[in-house]
Short mmCIF file of C-alpha atoms and ligand atoms in Angstrom, two decimals:
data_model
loop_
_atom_site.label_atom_id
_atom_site.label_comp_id
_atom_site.label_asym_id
_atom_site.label_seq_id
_atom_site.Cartn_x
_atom_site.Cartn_y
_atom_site.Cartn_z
CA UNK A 1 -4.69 58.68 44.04
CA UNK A 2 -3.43 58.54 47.41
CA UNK A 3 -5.35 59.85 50.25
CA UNK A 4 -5.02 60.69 53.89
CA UNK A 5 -7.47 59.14 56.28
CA UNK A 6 -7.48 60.13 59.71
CA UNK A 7 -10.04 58.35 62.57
CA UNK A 8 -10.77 59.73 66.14
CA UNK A 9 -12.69 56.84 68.05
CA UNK A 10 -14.62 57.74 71.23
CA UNK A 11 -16.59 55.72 73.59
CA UNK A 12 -16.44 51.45 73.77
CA UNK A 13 -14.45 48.48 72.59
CA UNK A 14 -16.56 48.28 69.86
CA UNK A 15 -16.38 51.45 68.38
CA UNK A 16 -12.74 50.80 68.58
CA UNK A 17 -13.19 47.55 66.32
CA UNK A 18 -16.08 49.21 64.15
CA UNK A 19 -12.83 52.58 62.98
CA UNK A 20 -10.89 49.13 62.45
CA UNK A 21 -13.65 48.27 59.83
CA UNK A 22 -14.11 51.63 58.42
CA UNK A 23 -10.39 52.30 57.99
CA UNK A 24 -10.35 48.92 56.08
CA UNK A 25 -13.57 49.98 54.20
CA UNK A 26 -11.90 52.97 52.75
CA UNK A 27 -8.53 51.52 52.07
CA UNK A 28 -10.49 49.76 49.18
CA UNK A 29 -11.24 53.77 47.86
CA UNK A 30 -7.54 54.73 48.45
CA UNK A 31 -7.48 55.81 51.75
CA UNK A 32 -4.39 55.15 54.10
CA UNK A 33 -4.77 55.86 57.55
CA UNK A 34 -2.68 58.95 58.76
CA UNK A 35 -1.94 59.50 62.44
CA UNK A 36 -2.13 63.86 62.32
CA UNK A 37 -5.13 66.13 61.19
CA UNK A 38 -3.34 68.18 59.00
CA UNK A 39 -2.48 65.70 56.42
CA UNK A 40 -5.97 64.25 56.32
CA UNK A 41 -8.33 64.32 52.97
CA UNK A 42 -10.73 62.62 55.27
CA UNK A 43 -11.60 62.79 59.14
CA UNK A 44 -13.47 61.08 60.67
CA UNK A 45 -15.48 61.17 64.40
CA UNK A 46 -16.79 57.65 65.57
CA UNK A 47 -18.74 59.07 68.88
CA UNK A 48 -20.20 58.18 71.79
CA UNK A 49 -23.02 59.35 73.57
CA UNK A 50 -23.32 56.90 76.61
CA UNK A 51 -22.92 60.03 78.87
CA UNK A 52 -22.94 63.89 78.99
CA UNK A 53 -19.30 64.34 79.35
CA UNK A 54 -18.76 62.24 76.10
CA UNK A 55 -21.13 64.02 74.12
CA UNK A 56 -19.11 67.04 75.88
CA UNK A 57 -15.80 66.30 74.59
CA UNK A 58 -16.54 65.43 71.24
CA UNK A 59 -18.53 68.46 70.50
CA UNK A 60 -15.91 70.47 71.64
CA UNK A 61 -13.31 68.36 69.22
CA UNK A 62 -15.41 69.07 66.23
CA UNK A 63 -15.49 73.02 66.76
CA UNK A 64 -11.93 72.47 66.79
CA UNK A 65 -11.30 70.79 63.75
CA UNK A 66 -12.54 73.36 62.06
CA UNK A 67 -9.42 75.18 61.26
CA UNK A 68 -8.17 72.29 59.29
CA UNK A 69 -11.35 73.26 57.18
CA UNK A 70 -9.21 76.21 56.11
CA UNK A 71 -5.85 74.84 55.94
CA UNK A 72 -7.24 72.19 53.43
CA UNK A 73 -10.87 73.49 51.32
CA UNK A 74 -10.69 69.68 49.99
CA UNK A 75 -10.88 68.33 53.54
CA UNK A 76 -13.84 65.47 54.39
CA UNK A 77 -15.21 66.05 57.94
CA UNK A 78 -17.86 62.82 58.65
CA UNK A 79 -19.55 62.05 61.92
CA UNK A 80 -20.49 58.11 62.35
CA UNK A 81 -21.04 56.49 65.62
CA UNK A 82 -23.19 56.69 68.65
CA UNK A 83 -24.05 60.53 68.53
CA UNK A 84 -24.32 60.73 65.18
CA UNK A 85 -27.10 58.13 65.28
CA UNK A 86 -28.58 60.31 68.02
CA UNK A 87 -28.16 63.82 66.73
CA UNK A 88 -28.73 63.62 62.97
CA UNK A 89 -29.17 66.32 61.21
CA UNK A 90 -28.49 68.77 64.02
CA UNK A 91 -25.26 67.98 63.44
CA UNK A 92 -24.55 69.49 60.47
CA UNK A 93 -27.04 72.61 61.60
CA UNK A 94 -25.12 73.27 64.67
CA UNK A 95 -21.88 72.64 62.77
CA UNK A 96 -21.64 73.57 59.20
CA UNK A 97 -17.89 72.71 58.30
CA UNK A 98 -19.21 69.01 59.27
CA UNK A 99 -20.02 67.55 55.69
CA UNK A 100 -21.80 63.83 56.44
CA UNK A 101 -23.28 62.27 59.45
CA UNK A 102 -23.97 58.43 58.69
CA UNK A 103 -25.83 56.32 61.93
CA UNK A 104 -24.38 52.86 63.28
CA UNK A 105 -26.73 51.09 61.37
CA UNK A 106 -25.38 51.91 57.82
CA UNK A 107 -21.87 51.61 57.97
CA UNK A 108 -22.37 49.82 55.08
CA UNK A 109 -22.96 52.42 53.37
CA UNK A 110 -19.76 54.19 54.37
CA UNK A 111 -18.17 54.10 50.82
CA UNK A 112 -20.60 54.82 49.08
CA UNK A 113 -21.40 58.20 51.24
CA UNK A 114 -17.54 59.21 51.27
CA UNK A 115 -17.06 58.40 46.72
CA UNK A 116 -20.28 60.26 46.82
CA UNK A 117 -19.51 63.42 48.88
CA UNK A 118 -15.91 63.12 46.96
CA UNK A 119 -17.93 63.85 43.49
CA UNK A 120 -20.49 65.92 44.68
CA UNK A 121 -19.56 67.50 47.40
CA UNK A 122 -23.10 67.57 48.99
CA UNK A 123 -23.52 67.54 52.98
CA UNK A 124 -25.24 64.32 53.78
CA UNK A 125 -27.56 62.57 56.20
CA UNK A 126 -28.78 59.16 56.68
CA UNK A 127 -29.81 57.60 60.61
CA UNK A 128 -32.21 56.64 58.81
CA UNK A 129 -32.17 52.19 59.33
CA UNK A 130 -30.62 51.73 63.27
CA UNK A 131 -30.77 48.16 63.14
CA UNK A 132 -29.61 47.98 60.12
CA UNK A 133 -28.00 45.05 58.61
CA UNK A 134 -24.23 45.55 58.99
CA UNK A 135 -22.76 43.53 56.30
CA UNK A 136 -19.26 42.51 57.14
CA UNK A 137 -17.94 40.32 54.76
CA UNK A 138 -15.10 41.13 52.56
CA UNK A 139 -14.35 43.57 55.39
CA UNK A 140 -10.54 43.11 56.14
CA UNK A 141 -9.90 45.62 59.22
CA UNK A 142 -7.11 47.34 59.82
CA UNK A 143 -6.11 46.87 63.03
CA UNK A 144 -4.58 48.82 65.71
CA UNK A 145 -2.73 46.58 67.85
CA UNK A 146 -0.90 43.83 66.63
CA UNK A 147 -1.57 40.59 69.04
CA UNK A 148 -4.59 41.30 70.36
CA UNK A 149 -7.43 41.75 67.77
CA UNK A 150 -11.27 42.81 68.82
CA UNK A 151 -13.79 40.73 66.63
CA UNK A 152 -17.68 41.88 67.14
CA UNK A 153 -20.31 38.89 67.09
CA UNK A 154 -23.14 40.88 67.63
CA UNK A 155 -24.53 44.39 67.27
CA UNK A 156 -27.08 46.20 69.40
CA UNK A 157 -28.81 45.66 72.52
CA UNK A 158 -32.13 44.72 73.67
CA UNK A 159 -32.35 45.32 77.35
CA UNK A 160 -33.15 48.51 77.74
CA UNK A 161 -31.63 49.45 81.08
CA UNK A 162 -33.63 52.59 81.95
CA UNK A 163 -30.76 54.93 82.13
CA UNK A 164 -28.95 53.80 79.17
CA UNK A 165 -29.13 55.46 75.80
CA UNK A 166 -27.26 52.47 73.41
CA UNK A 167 -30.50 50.48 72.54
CA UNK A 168 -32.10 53.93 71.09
CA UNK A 169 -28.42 54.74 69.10
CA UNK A 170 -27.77 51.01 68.14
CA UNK A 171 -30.62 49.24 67.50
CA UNK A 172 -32.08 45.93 68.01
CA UNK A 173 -29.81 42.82 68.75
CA UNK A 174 -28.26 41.46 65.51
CA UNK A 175 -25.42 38.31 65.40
CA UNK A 176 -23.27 37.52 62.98
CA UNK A 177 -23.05 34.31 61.26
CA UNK A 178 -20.43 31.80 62.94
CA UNK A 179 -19.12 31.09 59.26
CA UNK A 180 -18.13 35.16 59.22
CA UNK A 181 -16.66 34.97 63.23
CA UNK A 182 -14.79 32.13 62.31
CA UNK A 183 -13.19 32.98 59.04
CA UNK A 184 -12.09 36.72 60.16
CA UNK A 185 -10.35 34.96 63.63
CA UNK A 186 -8.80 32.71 61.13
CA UNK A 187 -7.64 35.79 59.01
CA UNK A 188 -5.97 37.44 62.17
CA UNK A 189 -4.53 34.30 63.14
CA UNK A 190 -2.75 34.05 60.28
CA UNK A 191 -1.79 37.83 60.65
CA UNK A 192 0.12 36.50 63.84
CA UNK A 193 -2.52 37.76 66.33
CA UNK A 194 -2.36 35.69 69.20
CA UNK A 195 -5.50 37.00 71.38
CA UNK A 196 -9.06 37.39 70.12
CA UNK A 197 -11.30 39.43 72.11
CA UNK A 198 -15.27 39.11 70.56
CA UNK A 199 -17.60 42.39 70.87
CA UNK A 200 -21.11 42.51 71.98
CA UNK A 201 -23.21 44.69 73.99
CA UNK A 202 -24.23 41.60 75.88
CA UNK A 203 -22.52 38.20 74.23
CA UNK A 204 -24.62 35.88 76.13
CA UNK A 205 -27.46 37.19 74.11
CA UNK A 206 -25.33 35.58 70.95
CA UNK A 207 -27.38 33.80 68.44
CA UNK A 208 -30.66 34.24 69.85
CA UNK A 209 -31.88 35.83 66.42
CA UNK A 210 -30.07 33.41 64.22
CA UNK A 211 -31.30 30.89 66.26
CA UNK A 212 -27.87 28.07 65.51
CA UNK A 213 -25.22 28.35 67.68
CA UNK A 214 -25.66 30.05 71.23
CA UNK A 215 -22.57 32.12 72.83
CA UNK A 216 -21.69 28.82 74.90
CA UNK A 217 -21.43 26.87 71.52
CA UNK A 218 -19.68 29.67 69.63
CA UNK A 219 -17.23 30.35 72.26
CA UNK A 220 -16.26 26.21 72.59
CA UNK A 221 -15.79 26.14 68.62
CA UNK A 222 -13.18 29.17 68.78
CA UNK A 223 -11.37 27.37 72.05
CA UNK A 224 -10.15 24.34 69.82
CA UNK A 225 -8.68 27.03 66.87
CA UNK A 226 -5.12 26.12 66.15
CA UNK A 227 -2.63 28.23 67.30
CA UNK A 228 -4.88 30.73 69.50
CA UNK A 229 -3.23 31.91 72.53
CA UNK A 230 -6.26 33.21 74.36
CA UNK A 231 -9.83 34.54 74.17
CA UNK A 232 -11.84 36.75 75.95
CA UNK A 233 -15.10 38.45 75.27
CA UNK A 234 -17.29 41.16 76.37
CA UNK A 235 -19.90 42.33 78.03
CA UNK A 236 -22.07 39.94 79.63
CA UNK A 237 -25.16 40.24 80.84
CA UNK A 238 -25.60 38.42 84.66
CA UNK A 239 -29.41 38.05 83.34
CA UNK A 240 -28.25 35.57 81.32
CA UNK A 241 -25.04 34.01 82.18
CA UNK A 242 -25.71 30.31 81.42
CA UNK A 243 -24.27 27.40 83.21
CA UNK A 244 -22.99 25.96 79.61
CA UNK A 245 -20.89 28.94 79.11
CA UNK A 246 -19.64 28.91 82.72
CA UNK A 247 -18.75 24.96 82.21
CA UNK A 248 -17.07 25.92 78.91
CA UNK A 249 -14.74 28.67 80.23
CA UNK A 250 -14.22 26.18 83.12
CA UNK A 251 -13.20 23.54 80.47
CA UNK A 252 -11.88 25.52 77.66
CA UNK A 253 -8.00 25.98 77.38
CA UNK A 254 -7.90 29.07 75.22
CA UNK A 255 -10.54 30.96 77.39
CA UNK A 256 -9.26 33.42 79.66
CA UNK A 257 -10.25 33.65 83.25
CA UNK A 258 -11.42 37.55 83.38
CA UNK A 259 -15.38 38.08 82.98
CA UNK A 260 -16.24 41.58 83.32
CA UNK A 261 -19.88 41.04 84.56
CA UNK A 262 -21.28 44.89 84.98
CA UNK A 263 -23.77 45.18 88.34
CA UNK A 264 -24.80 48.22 88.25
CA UNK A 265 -25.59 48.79 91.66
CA UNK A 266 -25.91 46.66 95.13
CA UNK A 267 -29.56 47.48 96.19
CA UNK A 268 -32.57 45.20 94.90
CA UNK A 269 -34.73 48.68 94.73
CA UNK A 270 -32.58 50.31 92.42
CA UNK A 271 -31.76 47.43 90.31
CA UNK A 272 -35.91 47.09 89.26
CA UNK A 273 -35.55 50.70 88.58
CA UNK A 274 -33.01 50.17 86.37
CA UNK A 275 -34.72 47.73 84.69
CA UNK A 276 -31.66 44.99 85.49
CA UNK A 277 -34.17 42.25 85.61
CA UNK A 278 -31.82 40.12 88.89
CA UNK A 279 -31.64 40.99 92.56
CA UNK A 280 -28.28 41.31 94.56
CA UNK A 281 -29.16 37.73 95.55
CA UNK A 282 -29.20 36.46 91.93
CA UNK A 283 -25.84 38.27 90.93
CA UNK A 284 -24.40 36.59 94.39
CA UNK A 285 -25.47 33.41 93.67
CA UNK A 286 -23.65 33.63 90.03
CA UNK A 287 -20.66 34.63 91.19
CA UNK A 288 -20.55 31.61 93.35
CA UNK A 289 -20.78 29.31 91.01
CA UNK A 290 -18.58 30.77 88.70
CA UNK A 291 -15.82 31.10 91.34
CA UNK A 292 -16.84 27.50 92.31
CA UNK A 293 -16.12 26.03 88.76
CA UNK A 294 -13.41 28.53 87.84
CA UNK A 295 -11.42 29.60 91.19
CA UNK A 296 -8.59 31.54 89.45
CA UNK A 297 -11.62 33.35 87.90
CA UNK A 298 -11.00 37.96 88.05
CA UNK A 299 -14.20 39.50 88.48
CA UNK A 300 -14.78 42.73 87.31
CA UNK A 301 -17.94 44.93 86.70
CA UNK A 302 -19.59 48.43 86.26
CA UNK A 303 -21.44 50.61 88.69
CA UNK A 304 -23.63 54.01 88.56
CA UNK A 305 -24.30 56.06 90.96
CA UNK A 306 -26.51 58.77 91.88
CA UNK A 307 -29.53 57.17 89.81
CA UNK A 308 -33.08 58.72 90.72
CA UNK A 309 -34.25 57.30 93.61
CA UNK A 310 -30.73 56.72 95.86
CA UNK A 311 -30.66 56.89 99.53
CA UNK A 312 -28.36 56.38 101.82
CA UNK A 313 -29.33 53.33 102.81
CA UNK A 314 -29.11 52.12 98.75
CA UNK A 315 -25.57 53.59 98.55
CA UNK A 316 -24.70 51.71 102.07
CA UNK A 317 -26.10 48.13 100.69
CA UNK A 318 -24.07 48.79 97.71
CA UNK A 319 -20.73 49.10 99.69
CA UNK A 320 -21.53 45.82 101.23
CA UNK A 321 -22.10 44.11 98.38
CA UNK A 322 -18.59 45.68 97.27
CA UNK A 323 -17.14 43.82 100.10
CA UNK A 324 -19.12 40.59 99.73
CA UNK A 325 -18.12 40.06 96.16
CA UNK A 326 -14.76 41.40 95.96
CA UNK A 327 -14.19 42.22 92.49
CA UNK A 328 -10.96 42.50 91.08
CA UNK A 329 -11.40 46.26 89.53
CA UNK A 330 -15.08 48.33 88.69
CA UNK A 331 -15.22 51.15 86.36
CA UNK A 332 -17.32 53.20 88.36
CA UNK A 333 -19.65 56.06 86.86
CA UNK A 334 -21.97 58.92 87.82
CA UNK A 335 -25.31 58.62 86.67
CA UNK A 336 -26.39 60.63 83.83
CA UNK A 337 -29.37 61.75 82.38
CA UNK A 338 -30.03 60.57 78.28
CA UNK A 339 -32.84 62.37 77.00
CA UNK A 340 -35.07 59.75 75.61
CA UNK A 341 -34.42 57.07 78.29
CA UNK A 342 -37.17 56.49 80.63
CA UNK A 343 -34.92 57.24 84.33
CA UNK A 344 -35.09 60.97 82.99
CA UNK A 345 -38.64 61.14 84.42
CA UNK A 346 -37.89 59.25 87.37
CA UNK A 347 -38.36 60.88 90.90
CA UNK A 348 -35.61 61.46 93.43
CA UNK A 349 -32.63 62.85 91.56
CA UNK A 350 -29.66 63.03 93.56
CA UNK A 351 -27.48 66.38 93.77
CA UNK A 352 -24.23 67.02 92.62
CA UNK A 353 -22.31 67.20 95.77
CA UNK A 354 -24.01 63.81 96.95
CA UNK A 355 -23.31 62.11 93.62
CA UNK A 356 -19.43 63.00 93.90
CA UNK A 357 -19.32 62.30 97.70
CA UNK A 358 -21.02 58.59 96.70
CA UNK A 359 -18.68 58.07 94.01
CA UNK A 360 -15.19 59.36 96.16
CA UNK A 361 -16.47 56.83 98.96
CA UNK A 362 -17.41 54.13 96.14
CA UNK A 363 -13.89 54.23 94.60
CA UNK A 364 -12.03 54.03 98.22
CA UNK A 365 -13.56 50.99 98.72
CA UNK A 366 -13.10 49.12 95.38
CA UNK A 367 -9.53 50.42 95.49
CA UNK A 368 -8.81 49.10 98.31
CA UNK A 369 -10.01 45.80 97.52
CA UNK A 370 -8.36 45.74 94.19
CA UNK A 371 -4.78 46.48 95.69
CA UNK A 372 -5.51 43.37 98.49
CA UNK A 373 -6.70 41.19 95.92
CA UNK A 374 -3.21 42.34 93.94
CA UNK A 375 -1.26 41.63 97.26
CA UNK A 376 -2.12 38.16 96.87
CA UNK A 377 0.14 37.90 93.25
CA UNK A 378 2.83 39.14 95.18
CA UNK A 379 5.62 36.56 94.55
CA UNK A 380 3.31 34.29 92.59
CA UNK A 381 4.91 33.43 88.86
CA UNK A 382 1.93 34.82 85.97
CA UNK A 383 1.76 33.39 82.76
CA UNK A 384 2.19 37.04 80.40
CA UNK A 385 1.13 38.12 76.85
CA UNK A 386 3.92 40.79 75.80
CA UNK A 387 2.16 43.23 74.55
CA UNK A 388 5.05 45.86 74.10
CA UNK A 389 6.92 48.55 75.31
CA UNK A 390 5.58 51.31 78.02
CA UNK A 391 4.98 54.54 77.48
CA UNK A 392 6.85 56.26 79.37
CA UNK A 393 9.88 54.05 79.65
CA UNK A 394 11.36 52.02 76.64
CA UNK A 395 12.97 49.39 78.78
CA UNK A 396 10.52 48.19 80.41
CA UNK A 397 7.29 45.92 78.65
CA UNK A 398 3.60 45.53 79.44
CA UNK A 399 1.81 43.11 79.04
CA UNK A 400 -1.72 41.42 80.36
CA UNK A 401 -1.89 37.94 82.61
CA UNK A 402 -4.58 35.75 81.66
CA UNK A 403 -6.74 37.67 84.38
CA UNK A 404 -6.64 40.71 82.16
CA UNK A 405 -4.14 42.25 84.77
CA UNK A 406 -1.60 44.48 83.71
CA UNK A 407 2.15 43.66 84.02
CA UNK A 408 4.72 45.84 83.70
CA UNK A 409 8.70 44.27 83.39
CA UNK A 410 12.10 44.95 82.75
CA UNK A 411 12.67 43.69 78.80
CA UNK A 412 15.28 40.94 78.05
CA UNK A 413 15.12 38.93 74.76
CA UNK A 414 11.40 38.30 74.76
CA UNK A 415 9.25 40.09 71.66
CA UNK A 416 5.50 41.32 71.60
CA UNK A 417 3.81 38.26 71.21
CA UNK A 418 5.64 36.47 73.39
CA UNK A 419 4.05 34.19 76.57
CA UNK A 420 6.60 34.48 79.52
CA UNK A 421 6.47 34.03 82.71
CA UNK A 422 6.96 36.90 85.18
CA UNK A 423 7.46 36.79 88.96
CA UNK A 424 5.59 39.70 90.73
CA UNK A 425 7.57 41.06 93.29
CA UNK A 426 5.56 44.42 93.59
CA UNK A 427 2.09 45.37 93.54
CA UNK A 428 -0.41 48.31 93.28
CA UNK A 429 -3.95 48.90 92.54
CA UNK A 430 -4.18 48.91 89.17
CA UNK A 431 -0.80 47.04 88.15
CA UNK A 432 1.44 44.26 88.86
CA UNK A 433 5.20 45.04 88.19
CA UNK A 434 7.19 42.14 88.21
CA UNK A 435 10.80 40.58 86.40
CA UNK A 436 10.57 37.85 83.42
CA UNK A 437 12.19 34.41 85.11
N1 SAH B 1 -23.62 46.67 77.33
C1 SAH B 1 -22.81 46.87 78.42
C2 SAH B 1 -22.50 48.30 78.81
C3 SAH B 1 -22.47 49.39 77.81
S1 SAH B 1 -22.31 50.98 78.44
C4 SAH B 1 -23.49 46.23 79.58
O1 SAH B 1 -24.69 46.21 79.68
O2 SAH B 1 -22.81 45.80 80.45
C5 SAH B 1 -20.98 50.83 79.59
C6 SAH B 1 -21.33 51.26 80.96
O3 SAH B 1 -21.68 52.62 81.00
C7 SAH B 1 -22.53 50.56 81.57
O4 SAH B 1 -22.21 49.32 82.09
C8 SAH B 1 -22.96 51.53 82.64
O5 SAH B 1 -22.31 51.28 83.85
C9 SAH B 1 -22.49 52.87 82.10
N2 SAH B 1 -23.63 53.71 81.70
C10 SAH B 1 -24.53 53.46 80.75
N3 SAH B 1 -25.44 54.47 80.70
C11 SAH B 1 -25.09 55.37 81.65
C12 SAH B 1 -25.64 56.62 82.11
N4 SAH B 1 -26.74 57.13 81.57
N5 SAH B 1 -24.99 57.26 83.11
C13 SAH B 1 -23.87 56.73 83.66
N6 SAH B 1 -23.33 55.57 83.29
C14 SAH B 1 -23.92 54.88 82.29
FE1 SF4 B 2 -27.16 49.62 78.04
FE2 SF4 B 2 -28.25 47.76 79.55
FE3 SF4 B 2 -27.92 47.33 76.94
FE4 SF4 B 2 -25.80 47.41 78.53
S1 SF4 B 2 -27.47 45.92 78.61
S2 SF4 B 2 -26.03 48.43 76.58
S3 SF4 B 2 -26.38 48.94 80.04
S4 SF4 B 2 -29.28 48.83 77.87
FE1 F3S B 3 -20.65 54.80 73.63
FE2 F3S B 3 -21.95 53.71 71.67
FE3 F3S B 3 -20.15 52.29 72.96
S1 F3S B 3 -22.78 55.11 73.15
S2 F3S B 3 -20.23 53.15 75.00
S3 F3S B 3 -19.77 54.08 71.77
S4 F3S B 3 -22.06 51.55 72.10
#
C-alpha cells in the first residue's frame, strides 16, 4: 500500500543527511515522502537540542501537530534526533498524541519501530544504545537537492566542549568504513550529483577508531573520483587540523577552498573554560599556514557569547581577534545553558541585556568585514555551481563559488548543474550578485 511520509528536520547538516537516510529507510516499507502534514500516514520530527530556542521551537511544533491527530486516527507521530535522544520518555509523557521516540544511536532500528507501531500500535521508547552502531549499508537516501549531496563519514563527538550538549545526545566518535564513503559518492555520482559535501562533528577526527585511513587520506582518495566537480566537508576541529590535510586541499583539484574552522571565542581564558584545548595563538598560527599554502582559501567559523566567566576585557580581545583573522562570514550565537554540560555550574553568568549588547557589537564587526572582504570580488570573474532558481524571483539563478559564496545571476541557457563563470559587478554582505559571461 501506498503511504504518505512526511519529515521536519531541525538543527545541523547532518540531521539534514540522516531524514535523507530515514526517508530512504522507509521507502523500502512503502513510504513516499509527501511535502504537507495533512496527507501524511507518518510524521516525523528529527530535532535538535544544541540550544534552548531549538528545543523551543520544536516543542511548540509538536503541540501543533496535534490536530492532524484528529483529522487522521491512523496518523504516525515519531520523534528521532537530538532531543529525542535527550528527552526520552518525557516525550511521550508530556505529549501523548506523540507515538515513538527512537535516539540517534538506533536509527537502525527505524523500520523495524515504524512496521512495529503499524501492527501494534504501541507507543514506543528506545535511547537506549547512543553510540550505537549506525549501519548504513544498503541505505540509498533520498535526497533533497539534486547536485549537491551531504555524505556523513563519521558520527558523534568526543571533545566535550563544556557548553555543548552533542557528545551527551550523540555518542562517542564512530567512522564509517572508506569502502561504504566511497561506494555511496559513487552512487550519487552516477545520480548526476556534481558536489559532495562529507558530515562529521569534527572530520579531522576521521578514522581514528578504525584506525586505516585518516581524514587527510580519505579526503585525497575522493579528490581523484571521476567526474566530481567539487568537495567540501565539515566541521573541523582547529585542535587537530593536520598539515597533511592542509597540503592535500592545497594540492587537491576537486577540494574546495572554504574551511569553516569554528573558534569559539578570541580570549585564551575562555577558550580553557570551554574546554577548546588551543589558545588564540594556536588558532592564529593555523590560519597562517593555511592561508600560506592555500591563498584563495574563505575562512569561516562559529562564536558564543556570553559564556560564564566573560568580561569586558574577554569580549574586547575577541573583537581583535575578529579583525586579525578576518573571516569571510561567522555564525555567531548566544551562549546557552544544556543541563548536563559542565559550564552550567560555572561562575560568572552574564545577563541578558549584556549577552545581546555583546552579540549586536559582535555581528557589526564581522559584517563589516564580510562585506570588505566581498568588495574585493567586485569585478573579479568566479567559477559558479548553478544550483537553481531563487526564491523569490524565477529569472534569476543561485548558485555557490568554490568559496562557498553565494551568487545570485540573471539566467540564460545554463541548467542546475552547470559550472559558469560569472562576473560580479555588485556586492553585499552575505551575497555576490553578478551576470554569467
Ligand atoms: N561540531 C561542531 C559544532 C556543532 S554545534 C564543532 O565543534 O565545530 C554548532 C555550533 O553551535 C558550535 O560551533 C557552537 O558555536 C554552537 N553551540 C554549541 N553549543 C552551544 C550552546 N550551549 N550555546 C550556544 N551555542 C552553542
Ligand atoms: Fe560540541 Fe565541541 Fe563536539 Fe563541536 S567539538 S560537537 S562544539 S563538543
Ligand atoms: Fe543539533 Fe544534534 Fe546537530 S543537537 S546541531 S542536530 S548534532
Amino acid at each position: 500500500m501506498e503511504k504518505n511520509l512526511k519529515i521536519l528536520t531541525y538543527g545541523c547538516q547532518m540531521n539534514v543527511a540522516e531524514s535523507e537516510r530515514m526517508a530512504g529507510q522507509l521507502k523500502k516499507i512503502g513510504y513516499t515522502l509527501t511535502e504537507n502534514f495533512s496527507d501524511a500516514d507518518l510524521i516525523l520530527i528529527n530535532t535538535c537540542c544544541v540550544r534552548e530556542t531549538a528545543e523551543e521551537k520544536i516543542y511548540g511544533k509538536i503541540g501543533e501537530l496535534k490536530k492532524y491527530k484528529f483529522s487522521n486516527p491512523n496518523l504516525i507521530l515519531g520523534i528521532v534526533g537530538c532531543m529525542a535522544q535527550k528527552n526520552g520518555e518525557n516525550l511521550l509523557k508530556n505529549y501523548p498524541h506523540v507515538d515513538f521516540v527512537l535516539g540517534t544511536g538506533q536509527r537502525g532500528e527505524l523500520l523495524n519501530v515504524v512496521k512495529n507501531f503499524e501492527s501494534a500500535r504501541k507507543k514506543f521508547v528506545d535511547v537506549s544504545n547512543v553510540s550505537g552502531i549506525i549501519d548504513d549499508e544498503n541505505i540509498f537516501p533520498i535526497r533533497g537537492g539534486k547536485i549537491s549531496a551531504f555524505v556523513p563519514i563519521m558520527y558523534g563527538c568526543n571533545n566535550f566542549c563544556t557548553y555543548c550538549i552533542v557528545p551527551y545526545v550523540r555518542g562517542r566518535e564512530r567512522s564509517r568504513q572508506p569502502e561504504e564513503i566511497f561506494s555511496e559518492i559513487h552512487d550519487a555520482i552516477q545520480n548526476n550529483f556534481k558536489e559532495i559535501t562529507l558530515l562529521g562533528q569534527n572530520v579531522n577526527s576521521y578514522g581514528k577508531d578504525l584506525k586505516t585511513k585518516n581524514f587527510a587520506e580519505l579526503l585525497s582518495e575522493i579528490d581523484k573520483f571521476p567526474k566530481l566537480e567539487r568537495l567540501r566537508f565539515m566541521t573541523s576541529h582547529p585542535k587537530d587540523l593536520s598539515d597533511d590535510l592542509i597540503s592535500v586541499m592545497a594540492n587537491g583539484k576537486k577540494i574546495c577552498e572554504h574551511i569553516h574552522l569554528p573558534v569559539q571565542y578570541g580570549s585564551n581564558k575562555i577558550l580553557q573554560k570551554m574546554n577548546r584545548v588551543y589558545t588564540v595563538e594556536k588558532y592564529l598560527e593555523l590560519v597562517k599556514k593555511i592561508r600560506e599554502k592555500i591563498p584563495e582559501i574563505s575562512l569561516t567559523t562559529d562564536l558564543i557569547v556570553g559564556f560564564p566567566g566573560e568580561t569586558d576585557d574577554d569580549f574586547k580581545k575577541t573583537l581583535e581577534f575578529l579583525e586579525k583573522v578576518q573571516f569571510d562570514m561567522a555564525f555567531t550565537f548566544i551562549y546557552s545553558e544544556r543541563s548536563g554540560t559542565p559550564a552550567i555550574n560555572f561562575d560568572g553568568k552574564v545577563d541578558d541585556e549584556t549577552k545581546h549588547k555583546r552579540l549586536d557589537e559582535l555581528m557589526k564587526l564581522q559584517n563589516k568585514i564580510s562585506l570588505e572582504k566581498n568588495l574585493k570580488l567586485q569585478g573579479k570573474i568566479v567559477e559558479v555551481l548553478v544550483e537553481g532558481e531563487s526564491k523569490t524571483d524565477k529569472n534569476i539563478f543561485t548558485g555557490r563559488t568554490r568559496t562557498n559564496k553565494l551568487v545570485l545571476f540573471p539566467h540564460k541557457s545554463e541548467k542546475i548543474g552547470d559550472l559558469v563563470n560569472v562576473k560580479i559587478n555588485q556586492v553585499q554582505t552575505w551575497i555576490l550578485k553578478g551576470e554569467i559571461i
